Coordinates of C-alpha atoms and ligand atoms in Angstrom, one line a residue:
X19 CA 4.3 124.2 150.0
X20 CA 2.2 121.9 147.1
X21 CA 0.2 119.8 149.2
X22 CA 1.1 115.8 148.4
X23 CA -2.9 114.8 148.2
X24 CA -3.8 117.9 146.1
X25 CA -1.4 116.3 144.0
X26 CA -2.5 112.7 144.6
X27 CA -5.9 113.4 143.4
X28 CA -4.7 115.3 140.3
X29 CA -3.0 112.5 139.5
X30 CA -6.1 110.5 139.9
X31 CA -8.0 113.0 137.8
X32 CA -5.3 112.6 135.2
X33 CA -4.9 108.4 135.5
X34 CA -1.6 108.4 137.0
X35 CA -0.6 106.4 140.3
X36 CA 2.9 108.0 140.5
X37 CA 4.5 110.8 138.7
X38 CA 8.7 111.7 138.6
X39 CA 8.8 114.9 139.0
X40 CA 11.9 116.7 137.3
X41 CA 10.6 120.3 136.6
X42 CA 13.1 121.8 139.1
X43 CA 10.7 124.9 140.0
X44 CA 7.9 121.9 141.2
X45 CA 10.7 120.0 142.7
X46 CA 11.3 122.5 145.2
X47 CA 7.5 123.6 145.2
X48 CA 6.7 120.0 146.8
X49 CA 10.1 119.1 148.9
X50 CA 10.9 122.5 149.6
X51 CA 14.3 121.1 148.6
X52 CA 15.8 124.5 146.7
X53 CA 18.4 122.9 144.2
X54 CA 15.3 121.7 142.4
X55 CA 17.5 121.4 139.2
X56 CA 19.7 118.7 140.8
X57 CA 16.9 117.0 142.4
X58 CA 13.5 114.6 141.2
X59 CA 10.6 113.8 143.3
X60 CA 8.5 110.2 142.7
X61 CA 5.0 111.0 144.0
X62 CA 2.8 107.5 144.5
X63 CA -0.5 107.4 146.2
X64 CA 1.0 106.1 149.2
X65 CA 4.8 108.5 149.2
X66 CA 7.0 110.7 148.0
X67 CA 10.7 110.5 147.8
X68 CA 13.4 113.8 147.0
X69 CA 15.9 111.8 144.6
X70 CA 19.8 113.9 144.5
X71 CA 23.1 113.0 144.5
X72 CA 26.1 113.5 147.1
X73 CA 26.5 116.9 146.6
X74 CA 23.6 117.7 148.5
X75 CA 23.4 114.9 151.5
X76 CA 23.7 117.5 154.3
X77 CA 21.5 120.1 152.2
X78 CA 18.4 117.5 151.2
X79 CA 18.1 115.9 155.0
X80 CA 17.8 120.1 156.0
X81 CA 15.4 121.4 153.6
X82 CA 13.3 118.4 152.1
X83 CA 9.8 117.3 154.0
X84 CA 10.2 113.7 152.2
X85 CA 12.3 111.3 152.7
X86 CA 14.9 111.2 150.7
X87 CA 17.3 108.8 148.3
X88 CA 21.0 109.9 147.7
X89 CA 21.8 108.8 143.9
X90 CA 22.3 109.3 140.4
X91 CA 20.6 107.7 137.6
X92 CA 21.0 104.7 137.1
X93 CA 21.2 103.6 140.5
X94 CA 18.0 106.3 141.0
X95 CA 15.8 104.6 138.7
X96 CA 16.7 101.3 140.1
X97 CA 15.4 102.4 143.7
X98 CA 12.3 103.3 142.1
X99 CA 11.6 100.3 140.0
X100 CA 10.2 97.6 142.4
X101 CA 7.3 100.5 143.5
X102 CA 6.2 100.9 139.8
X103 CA 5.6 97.8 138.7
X104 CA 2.2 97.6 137.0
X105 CA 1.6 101.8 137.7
X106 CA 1.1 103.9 135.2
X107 CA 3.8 106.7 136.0
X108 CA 3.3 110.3 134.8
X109 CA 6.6 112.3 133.9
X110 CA 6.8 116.0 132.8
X111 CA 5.7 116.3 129.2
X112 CA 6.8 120.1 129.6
X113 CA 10.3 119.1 131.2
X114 CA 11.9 115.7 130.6
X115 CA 13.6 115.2 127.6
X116 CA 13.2 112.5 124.9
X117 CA 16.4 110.6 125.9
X118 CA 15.9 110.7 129.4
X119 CA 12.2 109.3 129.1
X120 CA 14.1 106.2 127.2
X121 CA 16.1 106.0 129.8
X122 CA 13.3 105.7 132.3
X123 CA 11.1 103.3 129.8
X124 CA 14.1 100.8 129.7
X125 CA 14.5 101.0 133.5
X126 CA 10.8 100.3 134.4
X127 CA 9.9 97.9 131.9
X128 CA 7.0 96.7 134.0
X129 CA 5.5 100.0 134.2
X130 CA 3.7 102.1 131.7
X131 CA 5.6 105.7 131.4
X132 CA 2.7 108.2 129.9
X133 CA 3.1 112.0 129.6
X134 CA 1.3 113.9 131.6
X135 CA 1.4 118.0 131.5
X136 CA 0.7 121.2 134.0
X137 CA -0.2 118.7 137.0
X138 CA 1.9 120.5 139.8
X139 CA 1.9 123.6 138.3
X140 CA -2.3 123.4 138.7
X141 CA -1.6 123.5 142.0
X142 CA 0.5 126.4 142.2
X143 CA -1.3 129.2 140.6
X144 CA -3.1 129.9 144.3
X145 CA -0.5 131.8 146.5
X146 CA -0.2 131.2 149.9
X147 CA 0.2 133.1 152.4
X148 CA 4.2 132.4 152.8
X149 CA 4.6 132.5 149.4
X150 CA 2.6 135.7 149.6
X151 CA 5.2 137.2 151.7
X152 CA 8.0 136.4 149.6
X153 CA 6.7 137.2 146.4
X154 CA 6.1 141.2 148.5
X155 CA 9.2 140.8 149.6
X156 CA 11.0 140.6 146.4
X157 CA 9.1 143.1 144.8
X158 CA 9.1 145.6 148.2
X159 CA 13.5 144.9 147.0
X160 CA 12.9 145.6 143.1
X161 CA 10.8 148.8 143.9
X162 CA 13.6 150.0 146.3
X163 CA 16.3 149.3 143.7
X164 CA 14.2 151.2 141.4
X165 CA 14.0 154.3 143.1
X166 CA 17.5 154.4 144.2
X167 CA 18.6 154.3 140.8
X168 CA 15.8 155.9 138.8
X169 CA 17.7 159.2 138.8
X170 CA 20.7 157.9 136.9
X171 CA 19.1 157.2 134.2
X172 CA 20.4 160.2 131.9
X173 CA 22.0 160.4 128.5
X174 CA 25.6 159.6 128.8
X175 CA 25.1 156.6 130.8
X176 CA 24.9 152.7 129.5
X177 CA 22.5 149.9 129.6
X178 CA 24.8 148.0 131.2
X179 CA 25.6 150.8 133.3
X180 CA 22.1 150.9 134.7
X181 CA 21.6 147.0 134.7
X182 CA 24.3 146.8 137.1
X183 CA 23.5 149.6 139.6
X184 CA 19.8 148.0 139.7
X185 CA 21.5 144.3 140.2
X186 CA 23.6 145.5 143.0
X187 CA 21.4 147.4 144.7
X188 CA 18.9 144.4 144.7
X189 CA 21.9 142.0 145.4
X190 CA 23.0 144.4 148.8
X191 CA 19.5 143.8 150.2
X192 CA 20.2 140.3 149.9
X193 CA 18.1 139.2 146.7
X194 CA 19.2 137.9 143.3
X195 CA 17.8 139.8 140.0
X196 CA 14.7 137.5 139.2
X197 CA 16.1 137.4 135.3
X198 CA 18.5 139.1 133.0
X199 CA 17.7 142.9 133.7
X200 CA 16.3 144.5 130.6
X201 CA 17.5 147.7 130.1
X202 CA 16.3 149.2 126.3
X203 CA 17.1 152.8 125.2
X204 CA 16.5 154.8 122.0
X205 CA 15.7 151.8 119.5
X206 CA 16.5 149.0 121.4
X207 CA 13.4 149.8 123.1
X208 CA 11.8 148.0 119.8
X209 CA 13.2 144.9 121.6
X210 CA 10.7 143.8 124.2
X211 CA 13.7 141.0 125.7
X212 CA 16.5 143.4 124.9
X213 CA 18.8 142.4 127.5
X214 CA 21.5 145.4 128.8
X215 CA 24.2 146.5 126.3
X216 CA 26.5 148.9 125.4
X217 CA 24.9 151.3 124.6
X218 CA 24.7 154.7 125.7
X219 CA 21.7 156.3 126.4
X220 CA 21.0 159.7 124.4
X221 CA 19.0 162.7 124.9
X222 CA 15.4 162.7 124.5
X223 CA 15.1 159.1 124.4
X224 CA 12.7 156.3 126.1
X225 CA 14.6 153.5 128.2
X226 CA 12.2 150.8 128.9
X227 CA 13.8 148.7 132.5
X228 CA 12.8 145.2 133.2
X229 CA 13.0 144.1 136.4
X230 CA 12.7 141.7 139.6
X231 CA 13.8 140.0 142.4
X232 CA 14.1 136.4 143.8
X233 CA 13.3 135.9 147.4
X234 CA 13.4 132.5 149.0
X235 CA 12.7 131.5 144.9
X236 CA 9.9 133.5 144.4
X237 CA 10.4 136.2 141.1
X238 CA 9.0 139.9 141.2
X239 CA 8.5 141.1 137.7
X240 CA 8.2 145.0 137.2
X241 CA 8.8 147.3 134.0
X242 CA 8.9 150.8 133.6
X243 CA 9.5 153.4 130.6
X244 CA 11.4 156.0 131.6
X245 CA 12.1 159.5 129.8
X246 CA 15.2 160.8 129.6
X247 CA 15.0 164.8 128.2
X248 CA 12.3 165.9 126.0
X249 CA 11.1 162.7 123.9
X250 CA 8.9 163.2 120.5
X251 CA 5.6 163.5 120.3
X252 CA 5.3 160.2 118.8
X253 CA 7.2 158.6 122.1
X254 CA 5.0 160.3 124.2
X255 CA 1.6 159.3 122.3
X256 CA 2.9 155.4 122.5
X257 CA 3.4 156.3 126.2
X258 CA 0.0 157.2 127.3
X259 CA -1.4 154.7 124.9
X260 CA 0.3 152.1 126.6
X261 CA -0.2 154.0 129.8
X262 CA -4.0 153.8 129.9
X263 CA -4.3 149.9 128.5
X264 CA -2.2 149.1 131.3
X265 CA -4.2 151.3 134.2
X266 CA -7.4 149.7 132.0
X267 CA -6.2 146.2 132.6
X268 CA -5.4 146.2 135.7
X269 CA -8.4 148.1 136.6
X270 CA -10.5 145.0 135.2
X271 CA -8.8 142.8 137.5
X272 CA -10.7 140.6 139.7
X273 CA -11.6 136.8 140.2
X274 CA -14.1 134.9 137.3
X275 CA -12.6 137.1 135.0
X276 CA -11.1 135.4 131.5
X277 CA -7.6 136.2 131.1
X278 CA -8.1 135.8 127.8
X279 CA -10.2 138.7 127.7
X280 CA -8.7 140.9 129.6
X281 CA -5.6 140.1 126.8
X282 CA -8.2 142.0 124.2
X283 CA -9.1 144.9 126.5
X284 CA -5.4 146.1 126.5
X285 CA -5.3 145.0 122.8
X286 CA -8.5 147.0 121.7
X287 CA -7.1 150.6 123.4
X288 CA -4.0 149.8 121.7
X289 CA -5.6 149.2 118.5
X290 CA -7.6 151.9 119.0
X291 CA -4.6 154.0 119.6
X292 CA -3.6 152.5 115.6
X293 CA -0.8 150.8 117.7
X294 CA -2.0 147.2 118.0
X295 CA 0.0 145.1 115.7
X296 CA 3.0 146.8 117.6
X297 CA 1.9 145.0 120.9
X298 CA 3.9 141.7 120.5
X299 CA 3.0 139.5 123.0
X300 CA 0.5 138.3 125.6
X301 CA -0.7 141.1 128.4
X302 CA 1.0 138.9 131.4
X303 CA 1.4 135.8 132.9
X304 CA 1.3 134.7 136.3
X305 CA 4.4 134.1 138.5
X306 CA 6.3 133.0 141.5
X307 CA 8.5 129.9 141.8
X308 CA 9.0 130.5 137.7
X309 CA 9.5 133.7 136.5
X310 CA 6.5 132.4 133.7
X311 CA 4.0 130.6 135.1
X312 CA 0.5 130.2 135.4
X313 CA -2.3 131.6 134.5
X314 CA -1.4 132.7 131.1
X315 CA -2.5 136.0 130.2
X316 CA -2.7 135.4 126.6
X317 CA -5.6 135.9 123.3
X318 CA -5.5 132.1 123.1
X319 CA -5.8 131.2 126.8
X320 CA -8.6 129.0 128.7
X321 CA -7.7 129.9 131.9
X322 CA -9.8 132.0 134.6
X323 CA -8.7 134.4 137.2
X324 CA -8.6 133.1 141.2
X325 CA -8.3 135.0 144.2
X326 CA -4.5 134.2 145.4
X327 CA -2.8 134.2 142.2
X328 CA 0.1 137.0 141.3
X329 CA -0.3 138.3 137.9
X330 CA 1.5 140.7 135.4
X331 CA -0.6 143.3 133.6
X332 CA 2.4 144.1 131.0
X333 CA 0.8 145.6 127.7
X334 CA 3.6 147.3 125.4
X335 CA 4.1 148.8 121.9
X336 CA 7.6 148.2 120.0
X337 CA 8.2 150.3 116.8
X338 CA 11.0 148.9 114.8
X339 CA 13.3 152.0 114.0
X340 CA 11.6 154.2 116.7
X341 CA 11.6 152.8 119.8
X342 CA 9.3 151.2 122.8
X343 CA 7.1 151.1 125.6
X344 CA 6.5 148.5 128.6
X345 CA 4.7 149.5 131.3
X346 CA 4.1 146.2 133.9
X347 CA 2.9 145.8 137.4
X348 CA 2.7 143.1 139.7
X349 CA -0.8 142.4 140.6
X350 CA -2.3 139.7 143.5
X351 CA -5.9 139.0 142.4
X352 CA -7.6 139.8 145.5
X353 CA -11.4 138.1 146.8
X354 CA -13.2 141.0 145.8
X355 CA -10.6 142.7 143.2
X356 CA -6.8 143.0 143.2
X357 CA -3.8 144.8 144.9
X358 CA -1.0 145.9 143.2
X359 CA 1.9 144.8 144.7
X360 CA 5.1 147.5 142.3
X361 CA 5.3 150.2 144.0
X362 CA 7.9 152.4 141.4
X363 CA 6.7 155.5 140.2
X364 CA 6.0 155.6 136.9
X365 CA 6.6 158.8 134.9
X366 CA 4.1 160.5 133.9
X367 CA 4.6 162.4 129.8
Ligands
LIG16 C1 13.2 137.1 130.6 S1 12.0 137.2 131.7 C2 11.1 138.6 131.1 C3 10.2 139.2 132.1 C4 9.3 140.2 131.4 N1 8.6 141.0 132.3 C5 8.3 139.4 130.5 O1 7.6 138.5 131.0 N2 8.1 139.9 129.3 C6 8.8 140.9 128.6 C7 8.0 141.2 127.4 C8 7.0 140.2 127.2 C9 7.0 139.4 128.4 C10 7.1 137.9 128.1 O2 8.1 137.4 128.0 N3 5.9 137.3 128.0 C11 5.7 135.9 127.6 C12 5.0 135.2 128.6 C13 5.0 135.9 126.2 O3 5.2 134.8 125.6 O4 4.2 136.7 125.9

């Protein structure tokens, strides 16, 4: 769990002497309380308190490590008003919407509300090593799901059809899917957040699946591109393009690295590949709690890789008309390199 005075001194850092915390994924990440969506947390340099409502009196006083307040707004802000007077009091710049950051202004008059952004999620880009275990746990499900139903995957057969073998299979050994399962055949694969439809799968085609799993609230995140029959030459040339910038990132992990530029070593191959302006988003992203998180693994990003953060190396090509190709592995950045945590085969064209 977040650690209250890492926080504390961020919030020094950041000139803050409390924050309300309402991104649910850093409400639980600091309480451990797991209905993070129902729930706030104030953070001041000398407490914390879990704020939620009736509904979860017996759940709270079992999973929360602060104390906490049973309420809903108003009566929530009120509780907290006599301990900011004169603070200035961070909220969520990312999370909390315009009306509800009236509604706190108007409730603590004698404080000063100022956004503040990224302050928890700082702290949880470093894995521990319980998180550690449930983010291989949820991953050790995906992979199984994967392989179970890897050979159904044939012409004939839906999206949907596939989505739903994958979810149940991950659902029997007792996880939830981590997201909407992408499942993307034939043209759809052109899609990169092509959710599951219809569709049926034909022959010689590319189906590009999405995938994870949530253990204990921590996401896996795999893709692969699978063939089904004899696909074109074309599909298999975007295949082994996108093959080899994803073996080539990943290959390039390792702490001090940019992400940034690790973002333009998958991009160069591709472009090399005359495929680049087909790659249509960043080469990852980190994850856990959130299915996105940090570090972002994007042209534009500042940040740095860190031993204990779990990555995706996701580089893909989408060819409107044609078709597409993910290929994505989940990837702990190790002290002296990294470990890849998917497991799934990948086919090999
Ligand atoms: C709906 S969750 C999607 C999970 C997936 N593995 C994923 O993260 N994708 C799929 C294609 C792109 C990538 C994504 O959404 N990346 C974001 C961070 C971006 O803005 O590039």
């Amino acid at each position: 769990m977040t650690s209250l005075e890492q926080l504390r001194s961020a919030m020094r850092r950041a000139g803050v002497d409390a924050l309300w915390i309402s991104d649910p994924a850093n409400v639980r990440a600091l309480s451990g309380f797991t209905s993070g969506k129902d729930g706030k947390v104030l953070v001041t340099q000398s407490g914390a308190t879990l704020y939620t409502d009736a509904r979860y009196t017996v759940q709270a006083a079992g999973e929360s490590s602060v104390p906490q307040f049973i309420a809903r707004p108003p009566d929530t802000y009120a509780h907290a008003a006599p301990t900011l007077g004169g603070q200035r009091v961070g909220i969520e710049a990312d999370h909390l919407t315009v009306a509800v950051l009236d509604d706190l202004r108007a409730a603590w008059p004698d404080a000063t509300v100022v956004p503040v952004r990224g302050l928890v999620q700082g702290l949880r880009v470093r894995k521990d090593a319980r998180e550690l275990a449930a983010l291989r746990a949820a991953q050790a499900i995906a992979d199984a799901a994967f392989a179970q139903v890897h050979p159904t995957i044939r012409a004939g057969v839906t999206e949907l059809d596939v989505a739903l073998e994958l979810e149940l299979a991950m659902r029997r050994a007792g996880a939830q899917s981590a997201f909407e399962i992408i499942v993307a055949s034939g043209p759809n694969g052109a899609k990169p957040h092509g959710v599951a439809s219809s569709r049926v799968i034909g022959e010689d085609e590319l189906v590009t699946v999405d995938m994870g799993a949530q253990v204990d609230g921590y996401h896996s995140d795999m893709t692969r591109t699978v063939a089904v029959g004899n696909p074109s030459a074309e599909l298999r040339r975007m295949y082994r393009a996108v093959l080899e910038a994803e073996e080539a990132a990943v290959a390039a992990v390792r702490p001090g690295v940019r992400a940034a530029d690790l973002d333009r070593l998958a991009r160069d191959l591709l472009t090399g590949h005359g495929l680049g302006e087909y790659f249509a988003h960043s080469l990852g992203h980190g994850v856990g709690l959130d299915i996105h998180e940090g570090p972002s693994l994007r042209g534009t990003s500042e940040d740095v890789l860190e031993s204990g953060m779990v990555i995706t190396i996701e580089p893909g090509v989408y060819v409107p008309d044609v078709g597409g190709v993910r290929i994505e592995d989940l990837v702990l950045v190790t002290d002296h390199g990294y470990e890849v945590l998917s497991r799934a085969e990948k086919d090999h064209l």
